[in-house]
Each structure stands twice: as C-alpha cells, then as structure tokens.
CSV table of C-alpha atoms in Angstrom, one decimal:
chain,number,residue,atom,x,y,z
W,203,UNK,CA,119.6,89.6,43.2
W,204,UNK,CA,121.9,86.6,42.6
W,205,UNK,CA,123.7,88.3,39.7
W,206,UNK,CA,124.0,91.7,41.5
W,207,UNK,CA,125.9,89.8,44.5
W,208,UNK,CA,123.1,88.9,46.7
W,209,UNK,CA,121.3,90.7,49.4
W,210,UNK,CA,123.8,93.1,51.1
W,211,UNK,CA,122.6,93.9,54.7
W,212,UNK,CA,124.0,97.3,56.5
W,213,UNK,CA,123.5,97.8,60.3
W,214,UNK,CA,123.3,101.1,62.3
W,215,UNK,CA,124.8,99.7,65.1
W,216,UNK,CA,125.3,96.4,67.0
W,217,UNK,CA,122.9,95.3,69.3
W,218,UNK,CA,123.7,94.5,73.1
W,219,UNK,CA,122.6,90.7,72.1
W,220,UNK,CA,124.8,88.6,69.5
W,221,UNK,CA,121.8,86.7,68.5
W,222,UNK,CA,120.2,89.6,66.7
W,223,UNK,CA,123.4,90.4,65.0
W,224,UNK,CA,123.7,87.1,63.8
W,225,UNK,CA,120.3,86.8,62.6
W,226,UNK,CA,120.7,89.9,60.4
W,227,UNK,CA,123.9,88.3,59.0
W,228,UNK,CA,121.7,85.2,58.2
W,229,UNK,CA,119.3,87.3,56.3
W,230,UNK,CA,122.4,88.5,53.7
W,231,UNK,CA,123.2,84.6,52.7
W,232,UNK,CA,119.6,83.2,53.8
W,233,UNK,CA,119.9,79.4,52.5
W,234,UNK,CA,123.1,79.8,50.9
W,235,UNK,CA,122.5,82.4,48.4
W,236,UNK,CA,125.2,84.9,48.4
W,237,UNK,CA,125.4,88.3,50.5
W,238,UNK,CA,127.2,90.3,52.8
W,239,UNK,CA,126.5,92.3,55.7
W,240,UNK,CA,128.2,95.5,57.4
W,241,UNK,CA,127.6,97.1,60.7
W,242,UNK,CA,128.7,100.6,61.4
W,243,UNK,CA,128.6,102.1,64.9
W,244,UNK,CA,129.9,105.1,66.9
W,245,UNK,CA,132.2,104.8,69.7
W,246,UNK,CA,129.7,106.6,71.6
W,247,UNK,CA,127.4,104.0,71.6
W,248,UNK,CA,125.9,102.6,75.1
W,249,UNK,CA,127.5,99.3,74.0
W,250,UNK,CA,131.0,100.5,73.8
W,251,UNK,CA,130.8,103.6,76.0
W,252,UNK,CA,129.7,101.8,79.1
W,253,UNK,CA,131.2,98.1,78.5
W,254,UNK,CA,134.4,98.7,76.3
W,255,UNK,CA,135.2,102.7,76.6
W,256,UNK,CA,138.6,102.3,78.6
W,257,UNK,CA,140.0,99.4,76.3
W,258,UNK,CA,138.7,101.6,73.2
W,259,UNK,CA,140.4,104.9,73.8
W,260,UNK,CA,143.4,102.8,74.9
W,261,UNK,CA,143.1,101.2,71.5
W,262,UNK,CA,142.7,104.2,69.4
W,263,UNK,CA,145.5,106.3,71.0
W,264,UNK,CA,148.0,103.5,70.1
W,265,UNK,CA,150.0,104.7,67.3
W,266,UNK,CA,150.9,101.4,66.3
W,267,UNK,CA,147.7,100.9,64.7
W,268,UNK,CA,148.1,104.0,62.4
W,269,UNK,CA,144.7,105.5,62.5
W,270,UNK,CA,144.3,108.8,60.8
W,271,UNK,CA,141.7,111.4,61.7
W,272,UNK,CA,138.6,110.8,59.6
W,273,UNK,CA,139.4,107.4,58.8
W,274,UNK,CA,136.8,104.4,59.6
W,275,UNK,CA,138.0,102.4,62.4
W,276,UNK,CA,138.2,98.9,61.2
W,277,UNK,CA,140.2,96.0,62.8
W,278,UNK,CA,139.5,92.8,64.3
W,279,UNK,CA,140.9,93.9,68.0
W,280,UNK,CA,137.8,96.2,67.7
W,281,UNK,CA,135.3,93.5,66.6
W,282,UNK,CA,136.7,91.3,69.4
W,283,UNK,CA,136.0,94.0,72.0
W,284,UNK,CA,132.5,94.7,70.5
W,285,UNK,CA,132.0,90.9,71.1
W,286,UNK,CA,133.1,90.8,74.8
W,287,UNK,CA,131.0,93.9,75.6
W,288,UNK,CA,128.1,92.0,74.1
W,289,UNK,CA,128.8,88.9,76.3
W,290,UNK,CA,129.1,91.2,79.2
W,291,UNK,CA,125.6,92.4,78.4
W,292,UNK,CA,124.2,89.4,78.0
W,293,UNK,CA,125.5,88.0,81.1
W,294,UNK,CA,124.0,90.9,83.0
W,295,UNK,CA,120.7,90.4,81.3
W,296,UNK,CA,121.1,86.7,82.2
W,297,UNK,CA,121.5,87.3,85.9
W,298,UNK,CA,118.3,90.1,86.1
W,299,UNK,CA,116.2,87.4,84.6
W,300,UNK,CA,117.4,84.9,86.9
W,301,UNK,CA,116.9,87.3,89.9
W,302,UNK,CA,113.4,87.9,88.7
W,303,UNK,CA,112.4,84.6,88.4
W,304,UNK,CA,113.6,83.8,92.1
W,305,UNK,CA,111.4,86.6,93.1
W,306,UNK,CA,108.6,85.2,91.1
W,307,UNK,CA,109.3,81.8,92.3
W,308,UNK,CA,108.3,82.9,96.1
W,309,UNK,CA,105.1,84.5,94.6
W,310,UNK,CA,104.3,81.3,92.5
W,311,UNK,CA,104.5,78.6,95.7
W,312,UNK,CA,102.5,81.3,97.5
W,313,UNK,CA,100.0,81.0,94.5
W,314,UNK,CA,100.1,77.3,94.5
W,315,UNK,CA,98.9,77.2,97.9
W,316,UNK,CA,96.0,79.3,97.4
W,317,UNK,CA,94.8,78.1,94.2
W,318,UNK,CA,94.8,74.5,95.7
W,319,UNK,CA,92.8,75.3,98.7
W,320,UNK,CA,90.4,77.4,96.4
W,321,UNK,CA,90.0,74.4,94.2
W,322,UNK,CA,89.1,72.3,96.9
W,323,UNK,CA,86.7,75.0,98.3
W,324,UNK,CA,85.0,74.9,94.7
W,325,UNK,CA,85.0,70.9,94.7
W,326,UNK,CA,83.5,70.7,98.4
W,327,UNK,CA,79.8,70.9,98.9
W,328,UNK,CA,80.1,71.4,103.0
W,329,UNK,CA,82.6,73.8,104.4
W,330,UNK,CA,81.7,73.2,107.8
W,331,UNK,CA,84.4,71.7,109.1
W,332,UNK,CA,86.9,74.4,107.2
W,333,UNK,CA,85.0,77.1,108.5
W,334,UNK,CA,84.7,75.7,112.1
W,335,UNK,CA,88.2,75.4,112.2
W,336,UNK,CA,88.7,78.9,111.5
W,337,UNK,CA,86.3,80.0,113.8
W,338,UNK,CA,88.5,78.1,116.5
W,339,UNK,CA,91.5,79.4,115.5
W,340,UNK,CA,90.3,83.0,115.4
W,341,UNK,CA,88.8,82.1,119.1
W,342,UNK,CA,91.9,80.9,120.3
W,343,UNK,CA,93.7,84.0,119.1
W,344,UNK,CA,91.5,86.4,120.3
W,345,UNK,CA,91.6,84.7,124.1
W,346,UNK,CA,95.2,84.3,124.1
W,347,UNK,CA,95.8,87.9,123.4
W,348,UNK,CA,93.5,88.9,126.4
W,349,UNK,CA,94.5,86.1,128.8
W,350,UNK,CA,98.2,85.0,128.1
W,351,UNK,CA,98.8,81.3,128.8
W,352,UNK,CA,100.4,81.4,132.4
W,353,UNK,CA,98.7,84.4,133.2
W,354,UNK,CA,97.2,84.8,136.7
W,355,UNK,CA,93.6,85.9,137.0
W,356,UNK,CA,94.5,89.5,138.3
W,357,UNK,CA,96.7,89.8,134.7
W,358,UNK,CA,93.7,88.8,132.6
W,359,UNK,CA,92.0,91.7,130.5
W,360,UNK,CA,88.6,90.5,130.5
W,361,UNK,CA,87.0,94.0,129.4
W,362,UNK,CA,89.2,93.7,126.2
W,363,UNK,CA,88.2,90.0,125.4
W,364,UNK,CA,84.3,90.8,125.9
W,365,UNK,CA,84.8,93.7,123.4
W,366,UNK,CA,86.4,91.5,121.0
W,367,UNK,CA,84.3,89.0,121.2
W,368,UNK,CA,81.0,91.4,120.8
W,369,UNK,CA,83.2,92.8,117.4
W,370,UNK,CA,83.7,89.6,116.0
W,371,UNK,CA,81.0,87.2,117.0
W,372,UNK,CA,78.4,89.9,118.0
W,373,UNK,CA,77.8,87.8,121.2
W,374,UNK,CA,77.8,89.6,124.6
W,375,UNK,CA,78.9,86.9,127.2
W,376,UNK,CA,79.5,87.5,131.2
W,377,UNK,CA,83.6,86.7,130.8
W,378,UNK,CA,84.1,89.1,133.9
W,379,UNK,CA,81.6,87.1,136.2
W,380,UNK,CA,83.3,83.8,134.5
W,381,UNK,CA,86.7,85.3,135.5
W,382,UNK,CA,85.6,85.5,139.3
W,383,UNK,CA,84.4,82.3,139.5
W,384,UNK,CA,87.0,80.2,142.0
W,385,UNK,CA,89.8,77.7,140.1
W,386,UNK,CA,88.6,78.9,136.8
W,387,UNK,CA,91.4,78.7,133.8
W,388,UNK,CA,91.9,80.0,130.6
W,389,UNK,CA,91.0,76.9,128.8
W,390,UNK,CA,87.4,76.7,130.5
W,391,UNK,CA,86.8,80.4,129.2
W,392,UNK,CA,87.9,79.2,126.0
W,393,UNK,CA,85.6,76.6,125.8
W,394,UNK,CA,82.4,78.4,126.9
W,395,UNK,CA,83.2,80.8,124.2
W,396,UNK,CA,83.0,78.4,121.7
W,397,UNK,CA,80.2,76.6,122.8
W,398,UNK,CA,78.6,80.3,122.8
W,399,UNK,CA,79.5,80.4,119.3
W,400,UNK,CA,78.9,76.9,118.0
W,401,UNK,CA,75.4,77.5,119.3
W,402,UNK,CA,75.0,80.6,117.5
W,403,UNK,CA,76.1,79.3,114.1
W,404,UNK,CA,73.9,76.4,114.8
W,405,UNK,CA,70.9,78.0,115.3
W,406,UNK,CA,71.5,80.5,112.0
W,407,UNK,CA,72.0,77.2,110.2
W,408,UNK,CA,68.6,75.8,111.5
W,409,UNK,CA,66.8,79.2,110.8
W,410,UNK,CA,67.9,79.6,107.3
W,411,UNK,CA,67.9,75.6,106.5
W,412,UNK,CA,71.4,73.5,106.4
W,413,UNK,CA,71.1,73.5,102.6
W,414,UNK,CA,70.8,77.4,102.0
W,415,UNK,CA,73.6,78.1,105.0
W,416,UNK,CA,76.0,75.9,103.4
W,417,UNK,CA,75.9,77.7,100.2
W,418,UNK,CA,75.9,81.0,101.7
W,419,UNK,CA,79.4,79.6,103.7
W,420,UNK,CA,81.1,78.7,100.2
W,421,UNK,CA,80.0,82.1,99.0
W,422,UNK,CA,81.4,84.2,101.5
W,423,UNK,CA,84.5,81.9,101.8
W,424,UNK,CA,85.5,82.1,98.2
W,425,UNK,CA,84.7,86.1,97.9
W,426,UNK,CA,87.2,86.9,100.7
W,427,UNK,CA,89.6,84.6,99.9
W,428,UNK,CA,89.9,86.2,96.4
W,429,UNK,CA,89.7,89.5,97.9
W,430,UNK,CA,92.5,88.6,100.2
W,431,UNK,CA,94.4,87.2,97.7
W,432,UNK,CA,94.2,90.4,95.6
W,433,UNK,CA,95.3,92.7,98.4
W,434,UNK,CA,98.4,90.1,99.3
W,435,UNK,CA,99.6,90.4,95.7
W,436,UNK,CA,99.3,94.3,95.7
W,437,UNK,CA,101.2,94.2,99.0
W,438,UNK,CA,104.2,91.8,97.3
W,439,UNK,CA,104.2,94.3,94.5
W,440,UNK,CA,104.8,97.0,96.7
W,441,UNK,CA,107.6,95.1,99.1
W,442,UNK,CA,109.2,94.2,95.7
W,443,UNK,CA,109.9,97.6,94.3
W,444,UNK,CA,111.8,98.6,97.2
W,445,UNK,CA,113.5,95.3,98.4
W,446,UNK,CA,116.7,95.9,96.6
W,447,UNK,CA,117.3,98.9,99.1
W,448,UNK,CA,118.5,96.2,101.6
W,449,UNK,CA,121.5,95.2,99.8
W,450,UNK,CA,122.7,98.7,101.1
W,451,UNK,CA,122.5,97.5,104.5
W,452,UNK,CA,124.7,94.2,103.7
W,453,UNK,CA,121.5,92.0,103.3
W,454,UNK,CA,120.5,89.7,100.5
W,455,UNK,CA,117.6,91.1,99.0
W,456,UNK,CA,116.0,87.9,98.3
W,457,UNK,CA,116.1,86.3,101.6
W,458,UNK,CA,114.6,89.5,102.8
W,459,UNK,CA,111.9,89.3,100.3
W,460,UNK,CA,111.3,85.6,101.1
W,461,UNK,CA,111.0,86.2,105.0
W,462,UNK,CA,109.3,89.1,104.8
W,463,UNK,CA,106.4,87.6,102.1
W,464,UNK,CA,106.2,84.5,103.9
W,465,UNK,CA,105.2,86.5,107.3
W,466,UNK,CA,102.8,88.6,105.0
W,467,UNK,CA,101.2,85.4,103.8
W,468,UNK,CA,100.8,84.2,107.5
W,469,UNK,CA,99.4,87.9,108.2
W,470,UNK,CA,97.0,87.2,105.0
W,471,UNK,CA,95.6,83.8,106.1
W,472,UNK,CA,95.2,85.0,109.9
W,473,UNK,CA,93.1,88.1,108.5
W,474,UNK,CA,91.2,86.2,106.2
W,475,UNK,CA,89.9,83.5,109.0
W,476,UNK,CA,88.9,86.6,111.1
W,477,UNK,CA,87.1,88.0,108.3
W,478,UNK,CA,85.3,84.7,107.3
W,479,UNK,CA,84.3,84.3,111.1
W,480,UNK,CA,82.9,88.0,111.5
W,481,UNK,CA,81.0,87.9,108.4
W,482,UNK,CA,79.4,84.6,109.1
W,483,UNK,CA,79.0,85.8,112.5
W,484,UNK,CA,76.7,89.0,111.6
W,485,UNK,CA,75.4,88.2,108.2
W,486,UNK,CA,71.5,87.7,107.8
W,487,UNK,CA,69.3,86.4,105.0
W,488,UNK,CA,66.2,88.3,103.9
W,489,UNK,CA,63.8,85.0,103.1
W,490,UNK,CA,61.8,87.5,100.7
W,491,UNK,CA,64.1,88.5,98.4
W,492,UNK,CA,66.9,86.1,98.8
W,493,UNK,CA,69.7,89.2,99.5
W,494,UNK,CA,71.9,88.9,102.3
W,495,UNK,CA,72.6,91.8,104.8
W,496,UNK,CA,75.3,92.2,107.5
W,497,UNK,CA,75.4,94.3,110.7
W,498,UNK,CA,78.8,95.9,111.0
W,499,UNK,CA,78.1,97.5,114.5
W,500,UNK,CA,75.5,95.1,116.4
W,501,UNK,CA,75.3,98.0,118.9
W,502,UNK,CA,74.1,100.4,116.3
W,503,UNK,CA,72.0,97.7,114.8
W,504,UNK,CA,73.3,99.0,111.0
W,505,UNK,CA,72.5,97.0,108.1
W,506,UNK,CA,73.9,97.0,104.6
W,507,UNK,CA,72.5,95.1,101.6
W,508,UNK,CA,74.3,93.7,98.8
W,509,UNK,CA,73.7,92.6,95.5
W,510,UNK,CA,72.0,89.4,93.9
W,511,UNK,CA,74.6,86.7,93.0
W,512,UNK,CA,72.8,84.9,89.8
W,513,UNK,CA,75.6,81.8,89.8
W,514,UNK,CA,74.2,80.8,93.6
W,515,UNK,CA,70.4,80.7,92.8
W,516,UNK,CA,69.0,83.0,94.8
W,517,UNK,CA,71.6,82.7,97.6
W,518,UNK,CA,73.5,86.5,97.3
W,519,UNK,CA,77.1,87.2,97.7
W,520,UNK,CA,77.9,89.6,100.5
W,521,UNK,CA,79.7,93.2,99.8
W,522,UNK,CA,79.5,94.4,103.1
W,523,UNK,CA,82.8,93.3,104.8
W,524,UNK,CA,84.4,94.6,108.4
W,525,UNK,CA,86.7,97.0,108.2
W,526,UNK,CA,87.5,97.2,111.5
W,527,UNK,CA,89.7,94.3,111.9
W,528,UNK,CA,92.5,94.6,114.4
W,529,UNK,CA,95.8,94.4,113.3
W,530,UNK,CA,97.9,91.1,113.7
W,531,UNK,CA,101.5,91.1,115.3
W,532,UNK,CA,104.3,90.5,112.9
W,533,UNK,CA,106.1,87.3,113.0
W,534,UNK,CA,109.4,85.6,113.0
W,535,UNK,CA,111.2,83.9,109.7
W,536,UNK,CA,109.4,80.4,109.7
W,537,UNK,CA,111.9,77.9,111.3
W,538,UNK,CA,110.5,74.0,111.7
W,539,UNK,CA,112.5,73.8,114.6
W,540,UNK,CA,111.3,76.7,116.5
W,541,UNK,CA,107.1,76.1,117.2
W,542,UNK,CA,106.9,80.1,118.4
W,543,UNK,CA,107.6,80.8,114.5
W,544,UNK,CA,104.6,78.5,113.2
W,545,UNK,CA,101.8,81.0,114.1
W,546,UNK,CA,98.5,79.1,114.4
W,547,UNK,CA,98.2,75.7,112.5
W,548,UNK,CA,94.8,73.9,112.1
W,549,UNK,CA,94.5,71.1,114.1
W,550,UNK,CA,93.9,68.4,110.9
W,551,UNK,CA,96.9,70.4,108.8
W,552,UNK,CA,100.4,68.5,108.8
W,553,UNK,CA,102.8,69.5,111.6
W,554,UNK,CA,105.5,71.8,110.6
W,555,UNK,CA,108.3,70.0,112.2
W,556,UNK,CA,108.1,67.5,109.4
W,557,UNK,CA,107.3,64.5,111.4
W,558,UNK,CA,104.5,63.5,108.9
W,559,UNK,CA,101.9,63.6,111.7
W,560,UNK,CA,98.7,66.0,111.8
W,561,UNK,CA,99.2,68.9,114.2
W,562,UNK,CA,96.7,67.6,116.4
W,563,UNK,CA,98.8,64.4,117.3
W,564,UNK,CA,101.9,66.0,117.0
W,565,UNK,CA,103.0,69.2,118.5
W,566,UNK,CA,99.3,70.1,119.1
W,567,UNK,CA,99.2,67.6,121.5
W,568,UNK,CA,102.4,68.3,123.3
W,569,UNK,CA,101.1,71.8,123.8
W,570,UNK,CA,98.1,71.0,125.3
W,571,UNK,CA,99.6,68.3,127.7
W,572,UNK,CA,102.1,71.2,128.8
W,573,UNK,CA,98.9,73.7,129.4
W,574,UNK,CA,97.3,71.0,131.5
C-alpha cells in the first residue's frame, strides 16, 4: 500500500458538516501514512444550489477564470465557497439544536418537579396530609366558583354547588338551607363542607383500617399522577408541533411555548387534585376479595371492579377513574408580583412571591385577613 502511494479517498459529494469531510481526509493519511483524497460534486447538489448558487453562477460566467465546456471545475475560489456554504449549514443546524434544547428545558423543568414529588410519595409511608391538602384545595375551588368572594347571598349558585359536591365527594348536603341562615358567610359554608368531607374520609379509614387505607391512598395517588403526567407530555408534544406558527404573528414561539406549557402544567395539577379527591371519595374495598371498586355516579350506584396489584400485597390499584371532571379555566402567565396569576397554592408550599415564607404565613394569611 505504501509503495503504491498510500490510500486514495474519493468522495462523491461534500457533506454538510466539515467534520465528516475531514474524517475522510484523515483516513487517507492515517497515522502519518502516505495518501491522498479527492472530492467530486455537482453544482446542482443542495449544498451548492441553496447556499452558494448565486455566487457560483457569477463565478462560472467570469471569463477571466477561463473555464471551457466539459472541463472539470477546479479552483481555490470554489473550495472557499464550499467551506463557507458548509459553515452556513453548520451554523443553521447549531441554531436548530439550540432551539430544540431550549424547548426541551421547559419540559425538563416540569419533569424535575413531577419526579421529585413522585419520589417523595414513594418514600412516604403516610400520604394523609398530602391527600387532605388536595381535598381542601378542591373544596375551595368548587366553593369559589359557585360562591364568588364578595358576592351577595342572592347571587350564590347553591344548586350548582350542591351538584358539584355530590359529583366529587358523593355527599348530598343541605347547602340551600345553609345559605338561607341569617348572617351566613361563604367561609362558614366552606368550613361545613370540609367538616362533612373529613368525617366521611375518616369513617372510611376506620372501616378499612388505617394501614390498608394508607396503602390505598398511595396506590391511587401514584397511578393518577403517572397517568396525568403521560397525558400532559402528549399535550406538550401537540403544542410543540404548531407553536412555531406563532412567529407569523410576530410572537416569539419559545416565550409562547413557555407561557402555555406553564398554564397546562397548572391545569394538570388542578385536574390531578380533583381526580385523586373524587377517586378516594367513591372507592370501596371488597374485604373478601381484596379488590377496589368505585361508583362513578352514586345516584345510579354503578360499581366497576379493578384488577389486583401484586405489588400492593393484597391492596389493588384502581382502574376506574372519573371521566366527568369539569374543565378548569385557563390562567394568565405566571407573575410573582401578581397573586392573580399564581393559581391555587398549597398552604405548606413556599410563597410564590419569593419571600421564603410558607404560603399560609405570607400571602395566604393576607388573603384570609382581607376576606374577614
């Protein structure tokens, strides 16, 4: 091989990346061995046609170069033009990869939050406080929709509130009678609903034993969290496919994606809280078979059985899930200086304003005092 002059590399085209071409050249003279390389390409190749078409055409029409018909085009200017075209392609691909990374970082930030919460759930032996916080948030959402803050008693939608309480918690409460009481306030109605719901859930825990009920809570929370997260990833993928069209409206697709992805994430958490609360409210355990069942519509008393989960040692996972969850309203983009954009914050979570205090000791306490 060395006596014949070494390895001769013939390239049929130039790659979009100079790195690939350089690797081929390196093969010709690997580790100092003799060799040579030659690249042949057409002026109609995409690399030349798209990124160097006009300049190449002007170069070919230049009589000073002295090119003849059918002659191979070989000139230092053409080689430099090729390198510049490759540089443009590499720069374009770099910008595309950088943009993809920015979009992926939005999803990755949400993934870190979900995985951290899931890890805490997996390591926790008792999810009673977490489930109770979810239940309280859902109750506050339902009451605030039917009894807006500052509204008069005549403006309260007690029928809608009664229907929602029956749908989510399976409780039929005399809300209309409560609303007719003299001097009744929305906070008092909220407190009565929470007491009735807490009593029902406490009776369930006693009926099935606290140990079994803790395992049921953990199983249901994990299942619904995983299901909600998978659906959220699918929705983000659909959003991602068409978000670049916002550029036609003079809007930054990345900023639009961040805002909508955050709103979708908050909506997912709201629906998750409602799903967990509703599922735990209707789930029943068959003591003999060790299976879970759930009545989706308590008025019809329809029960659906679910499969056994061996990992729960006799405590199954539920497959029946409420499919009549009401849609939550969309929200504005998050702004730490505007509490209206925060959504519902858990009482023990850090306050979004950045004070470092818990929400219940910061803006949560301010909101309660203002309501009183």
